[in-house]
XYZ file of C-alpha atoms in Angstrom:
749
model
C -124.609 112.933 -52.682
C -125.682 111.803 -56.187
C -123.269 114.279 -57.808
C -120.351 113.238 -55.673
C -121.213 109.552 -55.860
C -121.355 109.731 -59.749
C -117.956 111.510 -60.098
C -116.344 108.855 -57.785
C -117.787 106.030 -59.811
C -115.708 106.569 -62.891
C -114.289 103.474 -64.418
C -115.531 101.286 -61.515
C -117.596 99.207 -63.891
C -114.518 97.198 -65.177
C -114.278 93.948 -63.548
C -110.514 94.269 -63.013
C -110.510 97.936 -62.103
C -108.347 97.136 -59.117
C -105.652 95.824 -61.339
C -106.115 98.189 -64.287
C -103.573 101.135 -64.555
C -102.874 103.991 -67.039
C -99.208 104.784 -67.732
C -98.424 108.381 -66.731
C -95.487 110.144 -68.323
C -93.231 112.899 -66.806
C -90.764 114.806 -69.016
C -87.809 116.334 -67.221
C -84.914 118.684 -68.143
C -82.477 118.057 -65.423
C -84.587 118.005 -62.200
C -87.278 120.420 -63.540
C -90.603 118.993 -64.765
C -91.228 120.250 -68.293
C -94.421 118.308 -69.024
C -96.820 115.617 -67.610
C -99.594 113.546 -69.249
C -100.701 110.296 -70.339
C -99.805 110.677 -74.096
C -96.631 108.851 -75.106
C -95.092 106.731 -77.945
C -96.742 103.318 -78.759
C -93.858 100.969 -77.853
C -93.930 101.232 -74.093
C -96.930 98.930 -73.633
C -95.431 95.996 -75.662
C -92.007 96.574 -73.975
C -93.620 96.359 -70.445
C -95.473 93.090 -71.295
C -92.235 91.562 -72.734
C -89.975 92.560 -69.932
C -92.113 92.464 -66.796
C -93.877 89.281 -65.782
C -96.144 91.388 -63.556
C -97.858 92.902 -66.714
C -100.545 90.542 -67.878
C -101.842 92.512 -70.852
C -101.783 95.995 -72.422
C -104.070 98.051 -74.523
C -103.154 101.232 -76.537
C -105.678 103.889 -77.662
C -105.162 107.041 -79.635
C -106.452 110.378 -78.589
C -110.059 110.882 -80.018
C -110.232 112.599 -83.365
C -113.052 113.572 -85.788
C -113.187 111.598 -89.145
C -115.226 111.817 -92.342
C -116.978 108.645 -93.249
C -118.450 107.500 -96.615
C -120.873 104.451 -96.208
C -122.787 103.211 -99.166
C -122.754 106.703 -100.736
C -123.878 108.349 -97.549
C -121.497 111.067 -96.304
C -121.286 111.708 -92.587
C -118.885 112.485 -89.771
C -117.864 110.782 -86.585
C -116.724 113.100 -83.769
C -114.733 110.526 -81.648
C -112.843 107.934 -83.628
C -110.135 106.041 -81.682
C -107.496 103.617 -82.759
C -107.262 100.750 -80.408
C -105.453 97.523 -79.902
C -107.129 94.090 -80.393
C -107.066 93.551 -76.667
C -109.533 96.522 -76.104
C -112.513 94.332 -75.369
C -110.491 91.892 -73.125
C -108.780 94.411 -70.966
C -111.798 96.758 -70.707
C -115.298 95.665 -70.028
C -117.027 97.482 -72.860
C -119.824 95.285 -74.294
C -119.457 94.142 -77.865
C -122.982 93.173 -79.047
C -122.062 91.964 -82.502
C -118.704 90.473 -83.464
C -115.858 88.556 -81.741
C -114.286 90.529 -78.936
C -110.851 89.014 -79.458
C -110.815 89.392 -83.301
C -112.931 92.520 -83.919
C -109.894 94.779 -83.874
C -107.187 92.333 -84.792
C -106.865 92.900 -88.588
C -105.720 96.144 -90.209
C -108.469 98.457 -91.335
C -111.067 96.914 -88.963
C -113.801 99.153 -87.600
C -116.195 98.774 -84.581
C -119.057 101.249 -84.365
C -121.135 102.067 -81.271
C -124.865 101.097 -81.383
C -125.792 104.744 -81.843
C -123.431 105.315 -84.717
C -124.278 101.958 -86.438
C -127.952 102.781 -86.255
C -127.418 106.375 -87.538
C -125.383 105.199 -90.505
C -126.899 101.878 -91.497
C -130.331 102.045 -89.962
C -131.809 98.653 -89.158
C -129.366 96.900 -91.477
C -126.717 94.520 -89.981
C -123.504 96.467 -90.562
C -121.151 93.503 -89.948
C -119.028 92.959 -93.069
C -119.937 96.196 -94.714
C -117.156 98.532 -95.848
C -116.813 102.214 -95.425
C -114.290 104.861 -96.570
C -112.663 106.945 -93.792
C -111.231 110.364 -94.531
C -111.251 109.383 -98.281
C -107.977 107.505 -97.715
C -108.725 104.047 -96.317
C -111.423 101.383 -96.820
C -112.405 99.783 -93.510
C -114.566 96.746 -92.855
C -117.135 96.847 -89.959
C -116.283 93.933 -87.680
C -118.313 94.768 -84.710
C -120.942 96.780 -82.854
C -120.399 97.895 -79.335
C -122.725 99.350 -76.699
C -122.198 103.087 -76.198
C -119.456 103.508 -73.568
C -120.860 104.543 -70.097
C -120.829 108.213 -69.479
C -118.764 107.577 -66.317
C -115.847 106.121 -68.406
C -112.472 107.735 -68.984
C -112.345 106.187 -72.445
C -114.997 107.638 -74.736
C -115.584 106.602 -78.468
C -118.048 106.579 -81.254
C -115.825 104.379 -83.435
C -112.851 102.061 -82.875
C -110.307 101.595 -85.594
C -107.823 98.791 -85.351
C -104.468 99.930 -83.956
C -102.552 97.680 -86.492
C -103.834 100.183 -89.226
C -101.547 102.757 -88.044
C -98.498 100.603 -89.177
C -99.915 100.688 -92.648
C -100.144 104.451 -92.910
C -96.897 106.042 -94.147
C -95.226 108.951 -92.399
C -96.351 108.204 -88.860
C -93.892 108.139 -85.882
C -94.605 104.863 -84.079
C -91.249 104.181 -82.529
C -89.760 105.452 -79.193
C -88.590 108.774 -80.747
C -91.946 110.326 -81.661
C -95.750 110.124 -81.946
C -96.657 111.252 -78.479
C -100.412 110.877 -78.956
C -101.141 107.367 -77.708
C -102.374 106.327 -74.241
C -101.434 102.915 -72.784
C -103.241 100.880 -70.194
C -101.766 97.805 -68.482
C -103.510 95.044 -66.605
C -101.430 93.718 -63.906
C -101.538 90.252 -62.375
C -103.067 89.622 -58.950
C -101.308 90.587 -55.744
C -98.649 92.613 -57.505
C -96.196 94.899 -55.441
C -96.745 98.231 -57.231
C -93.778 100.134 -55.916
C -91.543 97.163 -56.672
C -92.830 97.081 -60.261
C -92.462 100.847 -60.694
C -88.772 100.542 -59.355
C -88.007 98.666 -62.583
C -89.285 101.399 -65.005
C -85.972 103.556 -64.918
C -84.002 100.715 -66.328
C -86.611 100.062 -68.959
C -86.613 103.644 -70.141
C -82.877 104.016 -69.973
C -82.517 101.129 -72.345
C -85.021 102.283 -74.925
C -84.992 106.089 -74.810
C -83.345 107.913 -71.866
C -79.699 106.773 -72.707
C -80.238 108.448 -76.122
C -81.691 111.609 -74.470
C -79.090 111.840 -71.721
C -76.640 113.801 -73.766
C -79.525 116.409 -74.198
C -80.075 116.820 -70.423
C -83.628 115.462 -70.729
C -85.185 112.334 -69.393
C -88.591 110.651 -69.179
C -90.219 109.008 -66.256
C -93.219 106.553 -66.004
C -95.768 105.863 -63.320
C -98.734 103.708 -62.940
C -102.094 105.454 -62.146
C -104.998 103.312 -61.046
C -107.866 103.615 -63.611
C -110.369 104.376 -60.655
C -108.273 107.480 -59.764
C -107.904 109.050 -63.188
C -111.027 111.269 -62.997
C -110.091 112.833 -59.710
C -106.406 112.875 -59.549
C -104.643 112.421 -62.953
C -106.770 114.035 -65.719
C -106.686 117.741 -66.865
C -109.023 119.575 -64.647
C -108.867 116.939 -61.805
C -107.899 119.662 -59.242
C -110.759 121.853 -60.114
C -113.180 118.799 -60.024
C -111.946 117.806 -56.614
C -112.492 121.360 -55.334
C -116.059 121.338 -56.665
C -116.824 118.048 -54.982
C -115.328 119.223 -51.685
C -117.365 122.443 -51.997
C -120.565 120.599 -52.984
C -120.282 118.254 -49.907
C -119.305 121.118 -47.624
C -122.419 123.229 -48.749
C -124.692 120.183 -48.242
C -123.299 119.622 -44.764
C -123.463 123.246 -43.767
C -127.095 123.474 -44.801
C -127.800 120.301 -42.885
C -125.973 121.870 -39.911
C -128.011 125.066 -39.871
C -131.246 123.004 -40.228
C -130.207 120.962 -37.196
C -129.675 124.170 -35.286
C -133.157 125.363 -36.280
C -134.428 121.980 -34.992
C -132.798 122.590 -31.574
C -133.983 126.256 -31.362
C -137.557 125.144 -32.407
C -137.632 122.382 -29.880
C -136.390 124.590 -27.082
C -138.911 127.275 -28.026
C -141.582 124.784 -26.864
C -139.883 124.305 -23.525
C -142.652 125.284 -21.179
C -145.355 122.741 -22.238
C -142.770 120.003 -22.826
C -141.181 120.600 -19.426
C -144.503 120.098 -17.668
C -145.198 116.998 -19.721
C -141.787 115.605 -18.510
C -142.566 116.561 -14.913
C -145.884 114.628 -15.026
C -144.284 111.557 -16.595
C -141.478 111.540 -14.003
C -144.118 111.715 -11.193
C -145.845 108.807 -12.787
C -142.564 106.818 -12.645
C -140.900 107.433 -16.029
C -137.076 107.124 -16.006
C -134.697 109.697 -17.408
C -133.453 107.184 -19.968
C -137.031 106.493 -21.219
C -137.644 110.227 -21.519
C -134.399 110.606 -23.575
C -135.386 107.701 -25.771
C -138.881 109.263 -26.321
C -137.419 112.705 -27.447
C -134.750 111.007 -29.713
C -137.482 108.676 -31.236
C -139.557 111.794 -32.025
C -136.390 113.463 -33.584
C -135.820 110.141 -35.560
C -139.374 110.285 -36.946
C -138.920 113.906 -38.062
C -135.668 112.926 -39.694
C -137.039 109.824 -41.441
C -140.156 111.619 -42.694
C -137.893 114.424 -44.018
C -135.744 111.968 -45.788
C -138.816 110.371 -47.513
C -139.992 113.839 -48.572
C -136.500 114.672 -49.831
C -136.472 111.441 -51.907
C -139.863 112.548 -53.470
C -138.414 115.964 -54.304
C -135.196 114.618 -55.661
C -137.220 112.302 -57.952
C -138.905 115.387 -59.369
C -135.888 117.445 -60.198
C -132.973 114.801 -60.601
C -133.434 114.809 -64.326
C -133.035 118.537 -64.789
C -130.229 118.763 -62.229
C -128.381 115.914 -63.946
C -128.769 117.578 -67.317
C -127.390 120.752 -65.968
C -124.479 119.067 -64.269
C -123.774 116.973 -67.468
C -124.423 113.629 -65.635
C -127.125 111.091 -65.975
C -128.161 111.114 -62.373
C -131.046 108.830 -61.229
C -132.685 108.298 -57.977
C -132.094 104.479 -58.432
C -128.474 105.241 -57.521
C -129.605 105.750 -53.993
C -131.029 102.178 -53.722
C -127.703 100.376 -53.729
C -126.647 98.717 -50.396
C -123.861 101.188 -49.903
C -125.985 104.248 -50.669
C -128.875 103.000 -48.348
C -126.328 102.423 -45.574
C -125.125 105.968 -45.894
C -128.736 107.325 -46.041
C -129.626 105.448 -42.902
C -126.429 106.823 -41.246
C -127.311 110.403 -42.346
C -130.919 110.102 -40.865
C -129.561 108.712 -37.507
C -126.840 111.405 -37.349
C -129.309 114.161 -38.091
C -131.790 112.746 -35.596
C -129.195 112.455 -32.825
C -127.640 115.806 -33.688
C -131.038 117.669 -33.674
C -132.612 115.840 -30.679
C -129.800 114.991 -28.212
C -129.605 118.375 -26.536
C -133.340 118.865 -26.123
C -133.694 115.312 -24.844
C -130.779 115.631 -22.370
C -131.970 119.065 -21.137
C -135.650 118.263 -20.740
C -134.903 114.946 -18.981
C -132.583 116.653 -16.459
C -135.274 119.017 -15.059
C -136.561 117.991 -11.627
C -140.290 117.127 -11.467
C -141.000 119.976 -8.994
C -139.225 122.567 -11.141
C -140.831 121.399 -14.329
C -144.309 121.400 -12.811
C -143.760 125.035 -11.900
C -142.928 125.748 -15.521
C -139.247 126.363 -14.581
C -135.995 125.097 -15.880
C -133.792 126.599 -18.567
C -133.388 124.480 -21.615
C -131.086 126.524 -23.762
C -129.712 129.697 -22.421
C -130.039 132.810 -24.566
C -126.198 133.020 -25.041
C -126.146 129.498 -26.406
C -129.035 130.145 -28.743
C -127.374 133.364 -29.903
C -124.205 131.455 -30.712
C -126.128 128.960 -32.869
C -127.919 131.646 -34.705
C -124.632 133.524 -35.272
C -123.053 130.411 -36.773
C -126.144 129.939 -39.012
C -125.706 133.547 -40.523
C -121.935 133.065 -40.727
C -122.515 130.068 -42.992
C -124.962 131.966 -45.079
C -122.799 135.048 -45.356
C -119.747 132.958 -46.231
C -121.607 131.079 -49.051
C -123.006 134.367 -50.208
C -119.581 136.098 -50.406
C -118.161 133.018 -52.286
C -120.935 133.239 -54.812
C -120.212 136.860 -55.548
C -116.473 136.215 -55.949
C -117.090 133.281 -58.241
C -119.355 135.470 -60.408
C -116.787 138.135 -60.521
C -113.987 135.806 -61.596
C -116.146 134.272 -64.333
C -117.076 137.707 -65.560
C -113.293 138.546 -65.599
C -112.165 135.458 -67.585
C -114.956 135.923 -70.100
C -114.371 139.574 -70.656
C -110.597 139.740 -70.356
C -108.808 140.912 -73.491
C -107.300 137.688 -74.960
C -105.081 139.258 -77.488
C -107.003 137.879 -80.476
C -110.496 138.056 -81.951
C -112.758 135.203 -80.975
C -116.197 136.644 -81.732
C -118.038 135.870 -85.072
C -115.374 133.236 -86.025
C -116.852 130.134 -87.640
C -114.455 127.208 -87.318
C -114.659 124.347 -89.930
C -112.679 121.085 -89.247
C -111.165 119.744 -92.422
C -112.003 116.124 -92.000
C -110.671 113.729 -94.668
C -108.116 113.860 -97.465
C -110.301 115.702 -100.031
C -111.181 118.780 -97.911
C -107.494 119.071 -96.806
C -106.270 118.820 -100.412
C -108.806 121.563 -101.545
C -108.079 123.807 -98.546
C -107.030 126.761 -100.756
C -110.016 126.278 -103.047
C -112.352 126.379 -100.133
C -110.625 129.505 -98.797
C -111.063 131.289 -102.141
C -114.753 130.360 -102.459
C -115.480 131.483 -98.799
C -113.693 134.779 -99.372
C -116.034 135.791 -102.134
C -119.216 135.367 -99.936
C -120.795 138.581 -98.741
C -120.433 138.869 -94.935
C -117.089 136.906 -94.866
C -114.311 139.371 -93.710
C -111.512 136.877 -93.820
C -110.521 133.187 -94.040
C -107.483 131.411 -92.618
C -106.209 127.837 -92.458
C -104.268 126.420 -89.303
C -103.546 123.176 -87.571
C -105.503 124.259 -84.515
C -107.483 127.248 -83.252
C -106.786 129.190 -79.951
C -109.099 128.324 -77.061
C -107.840 125.120 -75.282
C -104.105 125.031 -75.968
C -101.779 123.922 -78.743
C -99.701 120.978 -79.410
C -96.056 120.902 -77.993
C -92.869 119.746 -79.677
C -89.141 119.768 -78.810
C -87.006 122.467 -80.358
C -83.372 123.270 -79.973
C -82.659 127.157 -79.553
C -79.596 128.373 -81.546
C -76.515 127.575 -79.462
C -78.272 125.182 -77.141
C -77.589 121.386 -76.830
C -80.741 120.602 -74.853
C -84.314 120.926 -76.322
C -87.187 123.035 -75.094
C -90.762 121.729 -75.144
C -92.590 124.624 -76.886
C -96.208 124.919 -78.079
C -96.408 125.127 -81.832
C -99.281 125.933 -84.278
C -99.075 125.821 -88.061
C -100.817 128.776 -89.861
C -101.115 130.363 -93.233
C -100.378 133.922 -94.269
C -103.858 135.224 -93.289
C -103.984 133.859 -89.731
C -102.628 137.096 -88.183
C -105.146 139.205 -89.903
C -108.163 137.105 -89.278
C -107.405 136.755 -85.728
C -106.134 140.232 -85.098
C -102.729 139.312 -83.825
C -100.035 142.063 -83.486
C -96.523 141.527 -84.624
C -94.209 143.622 -82.353
C -90.905 142.721 -84.075
C -90.061 141.765 -87.523
C -92.896 140.706 -89.916
C -95.356 137.971 -90.714
C -95.305 135.395 -93.396
C -95.352 136.677 -96.960
C -97.480 134.860 -99.517
C -95.542 133.003 -102.215
C -92.176 133.930 -100.601
C -90.132 130.692 -100.805
C -87.753 131.755 -98.068
C -90.679 131.837 -95.566
C -91.408 128.182 -96.101
C -89.035 127.149 -93.358
C -89.356 130.435 -91.260
C -91.149 130.795 -87.904
C -92.492 133.458 -85.567
C -92.289 133.358 -81.733
C -94.317 134.872 -79.062
C -93.079 137.417 -76.484
C -93.021 134.774 -73.739
C -90.687 132.564 -75.742
C -88.562 135.711 -76.621
C -88.079 136.526 -72.881
C -87.446 132.956 -72.099
C -84.640 132.689 -74.619
C -82.947 135.714 -73.241
C -81.791 136.999 -76.639
C -81.236 140.751 -77.231
C -82.307 140.330 -80.781
C -84.310 137.186 -81.930
C -84.528 138.156 -85.628
C -82.343 135.848 -87.867
C -81.648 133.457 -85.076
C -82.989 130.131 -85.510
C -84.716 127.093 -83.726
C -83.759 123.552 -84.742
C -86.198 120.722 -85.380
C -85.498 118.602 -88.476
C -83.554 121.522 -89.813
C -82.941 125.291 -88.929
C -85.942 127.534 -88.793
C -85.076 131.192 -88.912
C -87.053 133.523 -86.664
C -88.670 136.378 -88.754
C -90.944 137.977 -86.234
C -92.205 138.164 -82.727
C -96.007 138.117 -82.115
C -97.605 139.926 -79.067
C -98.665 137.432 -76.415
C -102.193 136.022 -76.782
C -104.223 133.564 -74.608
C -104.312 130.407 -76.810
C -105.440 128.326 -73.758
C -107.740 128.918 -70.790
C -106.903 131.508 -68.169
C -106.254 128.580 -65.727
C -102.734 128.554 -67.340
C -100.205 131.206 -67.973
C -99.260 132.013 -71.454
C -96.447 129.768 -72.389
C -93.778 129.822 -75.198
C -95.091 129.522 -78.659
C -93.826 128.971 -82.192
C -95.915 129.642 -85.197
C -94.833 127.947 -88.477
C -96.385 128.008 -92.053
C -95.540 124.423 -92.836
C -98.042 121.960 -91.429
C -97.403 118.164 -91.069
C -97.755 116.385 -94.449
C -98.439 119.915 -95.907
C -102.109 119.708 -94.814
C -103.932 122.122 -92.619
C -106.713 120.618 -90.491
C -109.058 123.525 -89.750
C -110.437 126.614 -91.446
C -111.500 129.798 -89.619
C -114.009 132.092 -91.337
C -114.420 135.545 -89.840
C -117.845 137.065 -90.469
C -119.561 140.419 -89.793
C -122.870 140.479 -87.872
C -125.243 141.686 -90.727
C -126.541 138.294 -91.521
C -124.835 135.422 -89.700
C -127.441 132.807 -90.572
C -127.276 133.674 -94.289
C -123.462 133.681 -94.306
C -123.336 130.294 -92.684
C -125.755 128.989 -95.226
C -123.673 130.297 -98.062
C -120.534 128.768 -96.631
C -122.367 125.489 -96.438
C -123.412 125.649 -100.042
C -119.883 126.526 -101.194
C -118.544 123.509 -99.100
C -121.039 120.919 -100.557
C -120.281 122.249 -104.063
C -116.471 121.865 -103.669
C -116.124 118.875 -101.382
C -119.437 116.866 -101.650
C -117.828 113.709 -100.282
C -116.969 115.464 -96.832
C -119.605 116.026 -94.157
C -120.060 119.665 -93.390
C -119.558 120.471 -89.694
C -118.767 123.737 -87.889
C -118.776 125.535 -84.553
C -118.273 129.103 -83.298
C -115.075 129.858 -81.610
C -116.539 131.900 -78.781
C -118.987 129.125 -77.899
C -116.067 126.680 -77.747
C -114.060 129.072 -75.529
C -117.076 129.477 -73.202
C -117.229 125.606 -72.927
C -113.840 125.715 -71.236
C -115.491 127.446 -68.277
C -118.673 125.405 -68.098
C -117.523 123.619 -64.983
C -117.018 127.058 -63.144
C -120.455 128.172 -64.331
C -122.000 124.935 -62.868
C -120.029 125.651 -59.658
C -121.369 129.182 -59.493
C -124.915 128.098 -59.939
C -124.533 125.444 -57.188
C -123.273 128.164 -54.910
C -126.236 130.394 -55.925
C -128.725 127.780 -54.726
C -126.764 126.787 -51.720
C -126.239 130.220 -50.451
C -129.942 131.098 -51.035
C -131.105 127.987 -49.284
C -128.833 128.644 -46.432
C -130.047 132.191 -46.036
C -133.713 130.996 -46.068
C -133.049 128.290 -43.331
C -131.047 130.670 -41.325
C -133.875 133.324 -41.446
C -136.442 130.692 -40.410
C -134.164 129.949 -37.427
C -133.959 133.624 -36.502
C -137.737 133.896 -36.736
C -138.145 131.134 -34.290
C -135.625 132.699 -31.971
C -137.286 136.124 -32.154
C -140.681 134.575 -31.577
C -139.395 132.911 -28.356
C -137.756 136.152 -27.305
C -140.912 138.153 -27.905
C -142.916 135.685 -25.961
C -140.528 135.718 -23.078
C -140.454 139.522 -22.949
C -144.237 140.194 -23.617
C -144.760 141.640 -20.101
C -141.639 143.785 -20.433
C -142.862 145.171 -23.616
C -146.315 145.892 -22.144
C -144.643 147.664 -19.076
C -142.474 149.750 -21.413
C -145.574 150.752 -23.440
C -147.464 151.815 -20.371
C -144.449 153.852 -19.261
C -144.432 155.714 -22.508
C -142.085 153.876 -24.864
C -143.127 154.160 -28.692
C -143.634 151.180 -30.890
C -140.581 152.256 -32.942
C -138.368 152.502 -29.824
C -139.380 148.879 -28.805
C -138.549 147.658 -32.358
C -135.228 149.236 -32.284
C -134.491 147.837 -28.741
C -135.346 144.401 -29.948
C -133.409 144.684 -33.230
C -130.241 145.964 -31.496
C -129.471 142.681 -29.933
C -129.698 140.967 -33.257
C -127.513 143.495 -34.880
C -124.752 142.368 -32.575
C -125.264 138.782 -33.637
C -124.959 139.602 -37.278
C -121.813 141.537 -36.587
C -120.386 138.479 -34.907
C -121.483 136.340 -37.988
C -119.555 138.621 -40.319
C -116.546 138.508 -38.140
C -116.590 134.816 -38.471
C -117.605 134.474 -42.062
C -115.321 137.036 -43.651
C -111.817 135.638 -42.840
C -113.064 131.878 -43.175
C -114.733 132.576 -46.660
C -111.725 134.785 -47.639
C -109.204 131.953 -46.989
C -111.139 129.291 -49.070
C -112.054 131.702 -51.846
C -108.355 132.689 -52.242
C -107.486 129.057 -52.627
C -110.082 128.690 -55.318
C -108.842 131.750 -57.215
C -105.287 130.302 -57.154
C -106.462 127.682 -59.667
C -106.450 130.605 -62.242
C -103.131 131.856 -63.630
C -105.097 135.068 -64.148
C -107.616 136.143 -61.590
C -109.272 139.014 -59.929
C -107.985 140.540 -56.606
C -110.281 139.359 -53.832
C -112.872 142.205 -53.798
C -113.714 143.478 -50.379
C -117.103 144.770 -51.406
C -118.377 141.135 -52.028
C -118.084 140.529 -48.199
C -119.865 143.819 -47.408
C -122.602 142.919 -49.992
C -123.198 139.446 -48.553
C -123.285 140.804 -44.938
C -125.494 143.622 -46.023
C -128.065 141.400 -47.673
C -128.080 139.112 -44.577
C -128.519 142.044 -42.334
C -131.422 143.309 -44.443
C -133.299 140.073 -44.437
C -132.610 139.374 -40.775
C -133.470 142.841 -39.474
C -136.614 142.921 -41.535
C -137.678 139.581 -40.026
C -136.863 140.827 -36.486
C -138.654 144.143 -37.045
C -141.805 142.532 -38.314
C -142.006 140.191 -35.341
C -141.078 142.957 -32.871
C -143.441 145.409 -34.378
C -146.462 143.014 -33.988
C -145.603 142.632 -30.317
C -145.073 146.440 -29.883
C -148.477 147.191 -31.452
C -150.388 144.716 -29.142
C -152.691 146.023 -26.424
C -150.422 146.400 -23.376
C -153.327 145.281 -21.105
C -153.278 141.862 -22.806
C -149.518 141.868 -22.603
C -149.585 142.306 -18.777
C -152.194 139.559 -18.495
C -149.962 137.103 -20.413
C -149.022 133.891 -18.634
């Protein structure tokens, strides 16, 4: 519940969250969708405020980026720097502890730091009014200090730079025709008819951009997405997150279900003494309603005490669980009025679900029948159905766990088409490190243990930027992923060129040339791509075709890709250093020494590519662990339920067992006889679990563009483990009864 509650709480802390929306953009070519997302050009926010009375205010933020920062001679880096409008602190409810919320981001080259970053950089000094140099290219004045953004916020930042600064930086695309890297939020007035407002968007976009694009056969659409819905419905990975939430809730409810089944079975196993008690109470004048109320009250006490114990155990583990799930979970979240109401509802539901049948059945027995010890509370067929359902749940969860483990092994071990191991990635933060990129490359290449160094605009693991290109002979553009690389990129990453050649160092003709991947080659439908061209700001001749490689997660299919050797502003933004395994720590230390010697004004930061790649699947790993614990707990509870049922069955058949032994049956034969009945129950559980689990697991696998074929052995394995545990429990109980003295068995009453 805490996990689900937290994920649903995103951006609910804003006072006007019910009126706050993010603009979502859809790119179309004809009727086909070619791209969706929140990133777009900056003018859309101001245009909406100017032309629509319904729009009360807007705020634009850039996508987060790392920057290098020089403060009073101290070099450091900030991982999440965001350009933001002056309305940032009036539209959003982030707290500014120092500075004026309305003026902090108004002037160009203004900077707001979070409390954590301000303390890290300036210590206990008051940072207001101090100046810092960012990326060795701009001097910013600290105008505010903000509390760190809540973890359950869609907007995350460590530093805010005034959006007006962007208009002072030459070479940026800030009009309608470029710069798709800004996210716009709008605050609407009260009681706005949202569909009516959105119906005005086509005319706005036609006037400003779609009229110009109409001749190319492409268009842009805009929608408004409530800020409270972004996390679960409109962000990358929202579908996977919703699936995980549904599964988490389903696992919890299924475990609660089999626990309630156990409660019913355990209660009915005490039928004889409770039936006599009911008979005596009826003789003494108790009504049926009073007896039902008594049993429901007992069930309520059990449920309430269990809830208190659960709260105690949650308090013990919530920190570790929250850390694993990447969420700051706390027990205090359960103390809100809404949470307490839900908790009370769960306690009452469990109490009624677990106690209603025993209460109704016991209260319905006549006094004469109950005093004789008669009355059937829960027939064996009904008990068998409940136990079968318990094991169906456990087997289904076990099967799902094995399939998830297999899929994660598949995506982590699949051949990606490039080398990701032992690659050290160094972001080039700031003007100096980008200018001295070639010097850094040369210095790193001389370090023992370094096998190759390459510069690029991005590294393959979580997708590349997209841009519009016109294929030769086409009048409409294609949105194509693009990465800028130097001549050594193919060697360092082990990429295979299947047609033509790669870039040649110091060959002027290659300055404007490009390579394409096999997917783009097939999409273009050309018999021979070499010497054809793609147009974007000029003609770019195709000199080679690179074999397809996975530059994004396996959730997505390999898409068309262009590789250029000419980065924006002639500056690469990342270096990749391929190392051998002889002395990784020593090699990293040597790289660090070279960095500090060449670019002392830039903070040294790095990460390993394989670790970054694994981060893409962290959500699936958490999902897998959740299923491990859920299926294990379900199996334990189901086994407890089975043991109670076997104990009841053995007690009811004690005389039968004694007679069989007197007539010559062996202990082993009696155990086999008892186990045979439960083997049928396990068979029925598998028949229920396999198709149900198979259906839902197939839906989960469909989230991956590349996935395993549903392995049949996982169902057999889960069913086999359940059978082993269940039959072991049955055999031990049956064996104890079979080894008992038959004389005592025949005396049993």
